[in-house]
Tab-separated table of C-alpha atoms and ligand atoms in Angstrom:
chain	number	residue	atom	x	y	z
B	1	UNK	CA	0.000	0.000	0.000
B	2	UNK	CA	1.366	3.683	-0.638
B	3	UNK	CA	1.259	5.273	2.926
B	4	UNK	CA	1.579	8.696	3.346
B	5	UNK	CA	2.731	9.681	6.679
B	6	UNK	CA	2.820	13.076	8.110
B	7	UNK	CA	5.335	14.810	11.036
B	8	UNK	CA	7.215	12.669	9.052
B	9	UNK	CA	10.010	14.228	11.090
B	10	UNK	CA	8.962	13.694	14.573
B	11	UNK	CA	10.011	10.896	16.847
B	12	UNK	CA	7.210	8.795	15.674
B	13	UNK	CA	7.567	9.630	11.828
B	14	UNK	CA	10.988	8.412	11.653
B	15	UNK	CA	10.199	5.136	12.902
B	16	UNK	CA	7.638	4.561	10.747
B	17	UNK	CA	9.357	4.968	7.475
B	18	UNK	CA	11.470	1.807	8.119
B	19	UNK	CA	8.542	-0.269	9.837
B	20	UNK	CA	6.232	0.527	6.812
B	21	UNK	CA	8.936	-0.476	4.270
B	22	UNK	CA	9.963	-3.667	6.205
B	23	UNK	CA	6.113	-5.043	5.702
B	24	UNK	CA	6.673	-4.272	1.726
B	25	UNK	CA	4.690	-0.770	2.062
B	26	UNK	CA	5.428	2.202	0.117
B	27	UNK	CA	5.624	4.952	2.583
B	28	UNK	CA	5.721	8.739	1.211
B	29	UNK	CA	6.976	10.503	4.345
B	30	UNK	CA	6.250	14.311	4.811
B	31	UNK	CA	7.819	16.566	6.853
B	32	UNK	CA	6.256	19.711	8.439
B	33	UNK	CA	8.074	21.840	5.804
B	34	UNK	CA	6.245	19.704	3.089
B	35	UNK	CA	3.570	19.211	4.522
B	36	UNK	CA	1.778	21.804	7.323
B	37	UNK	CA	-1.974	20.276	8.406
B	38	UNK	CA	-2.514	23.555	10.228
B	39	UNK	CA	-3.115	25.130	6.639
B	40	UNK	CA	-6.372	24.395	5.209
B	41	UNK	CA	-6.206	23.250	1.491
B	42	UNK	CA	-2.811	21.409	2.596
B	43	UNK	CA	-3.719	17.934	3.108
B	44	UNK	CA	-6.231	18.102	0.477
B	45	UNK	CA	-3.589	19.460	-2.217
B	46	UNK	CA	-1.377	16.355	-0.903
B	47	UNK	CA	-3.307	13.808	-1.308
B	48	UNK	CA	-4.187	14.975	-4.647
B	49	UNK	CA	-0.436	14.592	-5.511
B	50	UNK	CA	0.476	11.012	-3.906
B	51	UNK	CA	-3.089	9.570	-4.084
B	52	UNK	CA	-2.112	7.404	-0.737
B	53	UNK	CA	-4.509	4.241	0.247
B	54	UNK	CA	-3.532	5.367	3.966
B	55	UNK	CA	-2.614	8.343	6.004
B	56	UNK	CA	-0.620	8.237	8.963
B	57	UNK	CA	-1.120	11.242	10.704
B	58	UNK	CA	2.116	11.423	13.110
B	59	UNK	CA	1.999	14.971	13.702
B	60	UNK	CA	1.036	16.807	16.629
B	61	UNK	CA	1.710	19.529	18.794
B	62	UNK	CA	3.238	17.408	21.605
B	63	UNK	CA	4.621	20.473	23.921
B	64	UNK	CA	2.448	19.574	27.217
B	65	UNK	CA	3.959	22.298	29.304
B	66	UNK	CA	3.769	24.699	27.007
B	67	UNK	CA	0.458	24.097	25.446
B	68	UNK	CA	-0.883	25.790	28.555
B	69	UNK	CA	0.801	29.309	27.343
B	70	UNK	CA	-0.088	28.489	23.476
B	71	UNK	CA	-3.444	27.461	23.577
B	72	UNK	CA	-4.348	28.590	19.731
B	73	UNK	CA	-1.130	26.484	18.887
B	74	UNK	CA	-1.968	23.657	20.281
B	75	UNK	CA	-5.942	23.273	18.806
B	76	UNK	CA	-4.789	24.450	15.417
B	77	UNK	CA	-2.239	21.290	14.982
B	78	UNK	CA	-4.241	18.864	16.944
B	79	UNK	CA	-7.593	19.627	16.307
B	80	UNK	CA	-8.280	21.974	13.575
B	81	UNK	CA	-5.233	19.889	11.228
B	82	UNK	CA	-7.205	16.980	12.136
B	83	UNK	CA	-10.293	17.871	10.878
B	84	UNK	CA	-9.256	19.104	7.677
B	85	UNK	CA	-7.461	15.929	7.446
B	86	UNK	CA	-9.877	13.607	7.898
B	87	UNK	CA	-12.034	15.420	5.566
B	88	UNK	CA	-9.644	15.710	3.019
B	89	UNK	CA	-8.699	11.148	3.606
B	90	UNK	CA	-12.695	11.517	2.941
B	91	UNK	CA	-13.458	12.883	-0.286
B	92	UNK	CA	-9.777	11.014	-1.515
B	93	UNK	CA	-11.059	7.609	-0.207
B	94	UNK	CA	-7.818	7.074	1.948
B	95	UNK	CA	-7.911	5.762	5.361
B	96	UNK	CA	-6.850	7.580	7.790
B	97	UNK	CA	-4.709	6.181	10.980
B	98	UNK	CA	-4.871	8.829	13.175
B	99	UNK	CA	-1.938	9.110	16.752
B	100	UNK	CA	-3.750	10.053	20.074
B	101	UNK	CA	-2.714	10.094	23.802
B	102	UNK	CA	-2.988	8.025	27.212
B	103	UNK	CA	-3.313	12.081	28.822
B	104	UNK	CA	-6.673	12.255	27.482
B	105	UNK	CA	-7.583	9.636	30.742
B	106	UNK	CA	-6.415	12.293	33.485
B	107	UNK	CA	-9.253	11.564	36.217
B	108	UNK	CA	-9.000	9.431	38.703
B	109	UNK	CA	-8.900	5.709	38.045
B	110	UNK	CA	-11.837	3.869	38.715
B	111	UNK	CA	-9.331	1.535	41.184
B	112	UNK	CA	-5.933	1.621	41.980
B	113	UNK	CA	-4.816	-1.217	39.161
B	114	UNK	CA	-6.904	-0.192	36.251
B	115	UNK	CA	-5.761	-0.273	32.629
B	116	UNK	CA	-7.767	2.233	30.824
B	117	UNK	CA	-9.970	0.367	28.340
B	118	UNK	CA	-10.902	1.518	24.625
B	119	UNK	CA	-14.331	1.648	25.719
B	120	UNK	CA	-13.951	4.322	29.130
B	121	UNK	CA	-14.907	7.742	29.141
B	122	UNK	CA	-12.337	10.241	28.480
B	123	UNK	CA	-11.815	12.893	30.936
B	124	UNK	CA	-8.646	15.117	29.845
B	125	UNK	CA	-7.623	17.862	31.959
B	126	UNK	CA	-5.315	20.702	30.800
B	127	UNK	CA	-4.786	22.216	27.094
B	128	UNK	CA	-2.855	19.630	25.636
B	129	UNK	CA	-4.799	16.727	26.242
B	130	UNK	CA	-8.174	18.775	25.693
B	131	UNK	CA	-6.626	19.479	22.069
B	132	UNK	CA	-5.881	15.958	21.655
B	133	UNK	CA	-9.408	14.055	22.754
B	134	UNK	CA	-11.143	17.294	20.382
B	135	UNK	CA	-8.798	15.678	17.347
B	136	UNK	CA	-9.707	12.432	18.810
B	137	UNK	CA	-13.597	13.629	18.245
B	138	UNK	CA	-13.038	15.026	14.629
B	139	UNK	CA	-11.606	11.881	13.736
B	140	UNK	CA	-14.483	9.665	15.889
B	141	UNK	CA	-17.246	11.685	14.047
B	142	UNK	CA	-15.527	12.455	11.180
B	143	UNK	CA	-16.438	11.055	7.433
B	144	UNK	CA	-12.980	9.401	7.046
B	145	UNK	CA	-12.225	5.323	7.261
B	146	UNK	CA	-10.245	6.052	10.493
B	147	UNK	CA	-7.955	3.785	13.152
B	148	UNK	CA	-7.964	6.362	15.795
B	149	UNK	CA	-4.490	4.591	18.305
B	150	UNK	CA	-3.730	6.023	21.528
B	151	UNK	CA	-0.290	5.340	23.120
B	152	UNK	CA	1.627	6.563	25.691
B	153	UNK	CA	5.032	7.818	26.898
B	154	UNK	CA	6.745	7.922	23.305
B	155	UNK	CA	10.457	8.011	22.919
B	156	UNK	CA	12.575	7.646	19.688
B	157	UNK	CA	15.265	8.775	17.495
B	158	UNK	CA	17.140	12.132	18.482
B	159	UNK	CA	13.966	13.168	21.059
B	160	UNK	CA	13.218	15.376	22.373
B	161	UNK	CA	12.002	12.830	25.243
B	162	UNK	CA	12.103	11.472	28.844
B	163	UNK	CA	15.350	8.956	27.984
B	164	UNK	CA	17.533	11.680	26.977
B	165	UNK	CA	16.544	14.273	29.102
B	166	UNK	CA	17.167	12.169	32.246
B	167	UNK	CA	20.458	11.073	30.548
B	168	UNK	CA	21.629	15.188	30.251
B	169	UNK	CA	20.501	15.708	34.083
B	170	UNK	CA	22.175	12.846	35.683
B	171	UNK	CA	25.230	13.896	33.989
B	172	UNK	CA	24.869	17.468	34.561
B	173	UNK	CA	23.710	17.334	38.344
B	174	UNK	CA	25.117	14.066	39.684
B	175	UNK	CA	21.155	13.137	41.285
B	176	UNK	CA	17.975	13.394	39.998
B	177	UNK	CA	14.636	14.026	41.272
B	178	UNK	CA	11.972	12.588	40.078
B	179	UNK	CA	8.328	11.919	40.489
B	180	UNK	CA	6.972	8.559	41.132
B	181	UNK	CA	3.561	8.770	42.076
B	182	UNK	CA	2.057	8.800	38.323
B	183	UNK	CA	1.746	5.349	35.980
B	184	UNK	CA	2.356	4.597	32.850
B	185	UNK	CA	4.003	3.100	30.185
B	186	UNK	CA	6.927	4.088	28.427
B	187	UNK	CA	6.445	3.043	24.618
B	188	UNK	CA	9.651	2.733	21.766
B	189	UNK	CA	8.666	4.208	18.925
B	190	UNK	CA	10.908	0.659	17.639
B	191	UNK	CA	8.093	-1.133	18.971
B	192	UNK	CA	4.567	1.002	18.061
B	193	UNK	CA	6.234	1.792	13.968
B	194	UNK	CA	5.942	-1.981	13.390
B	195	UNK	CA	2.300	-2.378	15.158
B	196	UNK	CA	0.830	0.373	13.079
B	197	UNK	CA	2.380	-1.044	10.016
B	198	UNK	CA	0.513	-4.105	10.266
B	199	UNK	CA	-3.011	-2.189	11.832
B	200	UNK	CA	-3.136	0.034	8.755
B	201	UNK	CA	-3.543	-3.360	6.831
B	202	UNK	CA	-6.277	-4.690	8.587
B	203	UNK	CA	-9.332	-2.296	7.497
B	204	UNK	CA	-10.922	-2.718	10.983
B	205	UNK	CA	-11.382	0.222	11.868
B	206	UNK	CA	-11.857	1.945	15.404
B	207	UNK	CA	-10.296	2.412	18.234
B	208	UNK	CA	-6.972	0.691	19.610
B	209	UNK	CA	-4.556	1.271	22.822
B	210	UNK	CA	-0.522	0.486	21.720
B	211	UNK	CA	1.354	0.737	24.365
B	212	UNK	CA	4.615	-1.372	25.334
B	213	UNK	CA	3.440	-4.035	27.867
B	214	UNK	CA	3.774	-3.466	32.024
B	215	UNK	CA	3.455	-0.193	33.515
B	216	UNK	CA	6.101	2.017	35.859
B	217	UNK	CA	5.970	5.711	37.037
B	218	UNK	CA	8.555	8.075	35.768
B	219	UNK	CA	10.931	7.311	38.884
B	220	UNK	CA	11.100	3.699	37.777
B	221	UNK	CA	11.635	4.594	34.047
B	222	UNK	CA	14.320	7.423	35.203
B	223	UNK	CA	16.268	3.988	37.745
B	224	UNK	CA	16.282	1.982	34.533
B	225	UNK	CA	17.265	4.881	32.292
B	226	UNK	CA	20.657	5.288	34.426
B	227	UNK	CA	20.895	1.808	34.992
B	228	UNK	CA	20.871	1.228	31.210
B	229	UNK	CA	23.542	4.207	30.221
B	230	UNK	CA	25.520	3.089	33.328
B	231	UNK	CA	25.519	5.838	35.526
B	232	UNK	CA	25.620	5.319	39.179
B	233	UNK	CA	23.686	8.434	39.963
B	234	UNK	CA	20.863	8.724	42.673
B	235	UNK	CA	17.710	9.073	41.779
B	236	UNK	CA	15.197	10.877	44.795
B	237	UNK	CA	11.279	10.223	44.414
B	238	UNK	CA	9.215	13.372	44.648
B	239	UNK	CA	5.580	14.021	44.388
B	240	UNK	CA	3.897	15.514	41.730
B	241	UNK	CA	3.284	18.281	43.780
B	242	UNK	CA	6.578	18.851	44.415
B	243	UNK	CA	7.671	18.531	40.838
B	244	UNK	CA	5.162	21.650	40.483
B	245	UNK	CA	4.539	21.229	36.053
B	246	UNK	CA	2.177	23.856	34.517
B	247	UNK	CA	0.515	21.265	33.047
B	248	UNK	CA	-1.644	18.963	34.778
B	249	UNK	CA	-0.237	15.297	34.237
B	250	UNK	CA	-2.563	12.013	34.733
B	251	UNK	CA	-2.468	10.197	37.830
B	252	UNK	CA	-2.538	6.463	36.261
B	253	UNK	CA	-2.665	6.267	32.401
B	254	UNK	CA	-1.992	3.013	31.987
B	255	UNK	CA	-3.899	1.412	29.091
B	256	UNK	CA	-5.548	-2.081	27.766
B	257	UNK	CA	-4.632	-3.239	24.764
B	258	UNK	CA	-8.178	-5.812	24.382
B	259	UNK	CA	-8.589	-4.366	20.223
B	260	UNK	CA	-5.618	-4.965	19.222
B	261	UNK	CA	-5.419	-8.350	20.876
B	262	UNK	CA	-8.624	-9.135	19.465
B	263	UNK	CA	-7.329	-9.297	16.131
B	264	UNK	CA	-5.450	-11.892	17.232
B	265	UNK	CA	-1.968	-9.684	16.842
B	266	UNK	CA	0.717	-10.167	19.876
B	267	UNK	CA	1.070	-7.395	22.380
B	268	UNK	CA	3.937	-5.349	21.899
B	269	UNK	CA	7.114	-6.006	24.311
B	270	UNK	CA	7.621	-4.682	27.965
B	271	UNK	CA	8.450	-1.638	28.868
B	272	UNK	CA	12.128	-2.651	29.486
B	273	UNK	CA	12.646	-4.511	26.421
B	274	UNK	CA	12.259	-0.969	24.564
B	275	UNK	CA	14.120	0.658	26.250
B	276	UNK	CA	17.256	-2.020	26.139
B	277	UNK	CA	16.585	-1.794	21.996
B	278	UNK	CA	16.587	2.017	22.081
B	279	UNK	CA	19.561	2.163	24.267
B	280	UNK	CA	21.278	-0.160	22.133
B	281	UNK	CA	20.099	0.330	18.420
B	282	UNK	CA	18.484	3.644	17.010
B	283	UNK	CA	19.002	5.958	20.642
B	284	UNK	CA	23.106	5.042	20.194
B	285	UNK	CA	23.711	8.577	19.451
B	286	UNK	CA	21.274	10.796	20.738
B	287	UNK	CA	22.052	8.969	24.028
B	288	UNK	CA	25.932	9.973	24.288
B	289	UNK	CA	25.149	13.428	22.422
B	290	UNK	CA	22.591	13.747	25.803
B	291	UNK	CA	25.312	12.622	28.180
B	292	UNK	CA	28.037	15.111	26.531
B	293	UNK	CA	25.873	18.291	26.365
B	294	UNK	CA	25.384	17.082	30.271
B	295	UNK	CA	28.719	17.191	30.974
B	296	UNK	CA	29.672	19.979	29.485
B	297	UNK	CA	26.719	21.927	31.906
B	298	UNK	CA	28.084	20.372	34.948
B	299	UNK	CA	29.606	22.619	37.691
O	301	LIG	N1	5.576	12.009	22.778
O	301	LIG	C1	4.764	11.332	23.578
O	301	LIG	O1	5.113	11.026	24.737
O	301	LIG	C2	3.400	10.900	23.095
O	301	LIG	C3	2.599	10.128	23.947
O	301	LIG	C4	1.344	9.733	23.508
O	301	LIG	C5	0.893	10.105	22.257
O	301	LIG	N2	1.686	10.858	21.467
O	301	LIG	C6	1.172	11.262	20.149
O	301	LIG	O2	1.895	10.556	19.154
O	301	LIG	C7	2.057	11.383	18.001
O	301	LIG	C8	3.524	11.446	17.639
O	301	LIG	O3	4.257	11.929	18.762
O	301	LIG	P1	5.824	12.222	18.679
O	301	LIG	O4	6.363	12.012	20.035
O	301	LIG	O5	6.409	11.524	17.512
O	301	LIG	O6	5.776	13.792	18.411
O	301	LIG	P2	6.959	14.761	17.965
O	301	LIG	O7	8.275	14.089	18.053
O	301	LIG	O8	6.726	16.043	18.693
O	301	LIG	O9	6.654	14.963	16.420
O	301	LIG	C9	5.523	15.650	15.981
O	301	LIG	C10	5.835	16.166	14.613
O	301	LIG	O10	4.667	16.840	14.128
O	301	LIG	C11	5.103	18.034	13.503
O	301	LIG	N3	4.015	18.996	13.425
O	301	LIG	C12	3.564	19.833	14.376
O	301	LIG	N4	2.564	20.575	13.891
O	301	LIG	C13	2.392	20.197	12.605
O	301	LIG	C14	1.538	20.602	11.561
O	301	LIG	N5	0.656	21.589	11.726
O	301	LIG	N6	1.625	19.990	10.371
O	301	LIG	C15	2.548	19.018	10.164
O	301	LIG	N7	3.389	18.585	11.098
O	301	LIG	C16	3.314	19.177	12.306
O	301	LIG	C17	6.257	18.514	14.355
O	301	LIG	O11	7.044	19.457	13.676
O	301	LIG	P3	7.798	20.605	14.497
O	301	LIG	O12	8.818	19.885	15.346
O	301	LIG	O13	8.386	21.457	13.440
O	301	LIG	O14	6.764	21.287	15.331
O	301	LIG	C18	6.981	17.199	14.601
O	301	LIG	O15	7.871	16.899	13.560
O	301	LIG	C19	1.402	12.723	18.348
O	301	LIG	O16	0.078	12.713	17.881
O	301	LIG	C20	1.372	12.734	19.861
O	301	LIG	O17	0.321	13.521	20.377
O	301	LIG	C21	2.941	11.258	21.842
């Protein structure tokens, strides 16, 4: 299938290139610069030109923090983009295979060990993850063939993300602080490429959760992080009240994965498994780049 995916150039973009072209796809990748969703006309005038049987849309505006500030920034990418994207996969008759977020789950779980099914109720609290669940809605009542995924915790390539940033502050600072009382599940974009790869072949259409298997909070994923770059730097649990983050963050946002399963396709690897293949394959240099611009902070 020809596969156009946009924010080609994002963490997730990059990965899928490779992923789509390993299952004998023909992916047409296009960068922001080629390719801006926020202008209308743009996805339309793109599709007329590489006539894809699939979109993957990979782009977002994925500043959390800063959404809060940016507001207009943040709907235009991730929800106004998205509906002029699913109307323009519409009236091409391409699928669309559209990226959301575990955030949009930020109340209170309904117990202590739940894994958000595909089936609960939203409830997303700050800008960023109201942006994302109103792209979620364009694409949930749009007129586009649609897999809408949600996944969580995304790292890949040169970042920016949670592996590399923890990698600059333990060597900048010697300790790190970080907080532990929020769940999740960090996800390789090594692992999710190859998942979507194969979803975007199915034609069942709907809703899915890809996510790397197990959960942690970001204190666990920070231990393994300097475990795995072999630093032996402390790292102090804090609260997320203590951490202090403009933007509100979910308290548990682990998810099921029952769709994906249910077309009988194996859940993606742990948690840790990732992270030992990003540490060791595509993260090589971003990793020691991280570590260097670290040291050369420290006091
Ligand atoms: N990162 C995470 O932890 C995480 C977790 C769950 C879900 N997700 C979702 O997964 C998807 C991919 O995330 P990611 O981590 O790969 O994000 P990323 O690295 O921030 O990449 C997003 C890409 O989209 C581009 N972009 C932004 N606005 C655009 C527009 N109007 N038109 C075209 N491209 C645009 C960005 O370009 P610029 O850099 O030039 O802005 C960037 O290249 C997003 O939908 C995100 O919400 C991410």
């Amino acid at each position: 299938m020809r596969v156009l995916v946009a924010g080609a150039g994002g963490q997730l973009g990059r990965a899928l290139v490779p992923a789509l072209t390993a299952r004998g796809h023909e992916p047409v990748a296009l960068t922001r610069e080629e390719l801006d969703l926020g202008i209308a006309g743009a996805a339309r005038a793109a599709l007329d030109r590489v006539r894809p049987d699939v979109v993957v849309n990979a782009a977002g505006y994925t500043a959390v923090d800063r959404a809060e500030t940016e507001p207009e920034a943040a709907y235009r990418a991730n929800q106004l983009a998205v509906r002029h994207l699913v109307n323009a996969c519409a009236d091409a008759g391409a699928a669309l295979c559209h990226l959301s977020t575990d955030f949009v789950f930020g109340g209170p779980p309904p117990d202590p060990a739940h894994r958000w099914q595909e089936w609960d109720e939203p409830e997303p609290h700050g800008v960023y993850a109201q942006s994302k669940r109103d792209g979620e809605l364009e694409v949930l009542h749009g007129r586009a063939s649609a897999y809408l995924v949600r996944t969580a915790w995304l790292y890949g390539a040169a970042g920016p993300n949670f592996v590399l940033t923890m990698c600059r502050l333990a060597r900048r600072d010697g300790r790190l602080r970080v907080v532990r009382d929020q769940q999740g599940t960090p996800t390789w974009t090594g692992h999710l490429a190859p998942a979507l790869a194969r979803l975007v072949e199915t034609r069942a259409f709907g809703v899915y959760h890809l996510t790397a298997g197990g959960e942690t909070s970001w204190w666990g994923f920070a231990r393994a992080i300097v475990a795995g770059v072999g630093l032996a730097v402390p790292v102090d649990p804090i609260s997320t009240a203590e951490f202090g983050s403009p933007a509100p963050r979910p308290q548990r946002s682990v998810l099921a994965d029952g769709a994906w399963r249910g077309l009988g396709e194996a859940p993606l690897p742990a948690w840790e498994v990732g992270l030992s293949g990003y540490l060791a394959e595509e993260g090589t240099g971003a990793v020691a780049a991280a570590l260097a611009a670290g040291a050369a902070a420290a006091p």
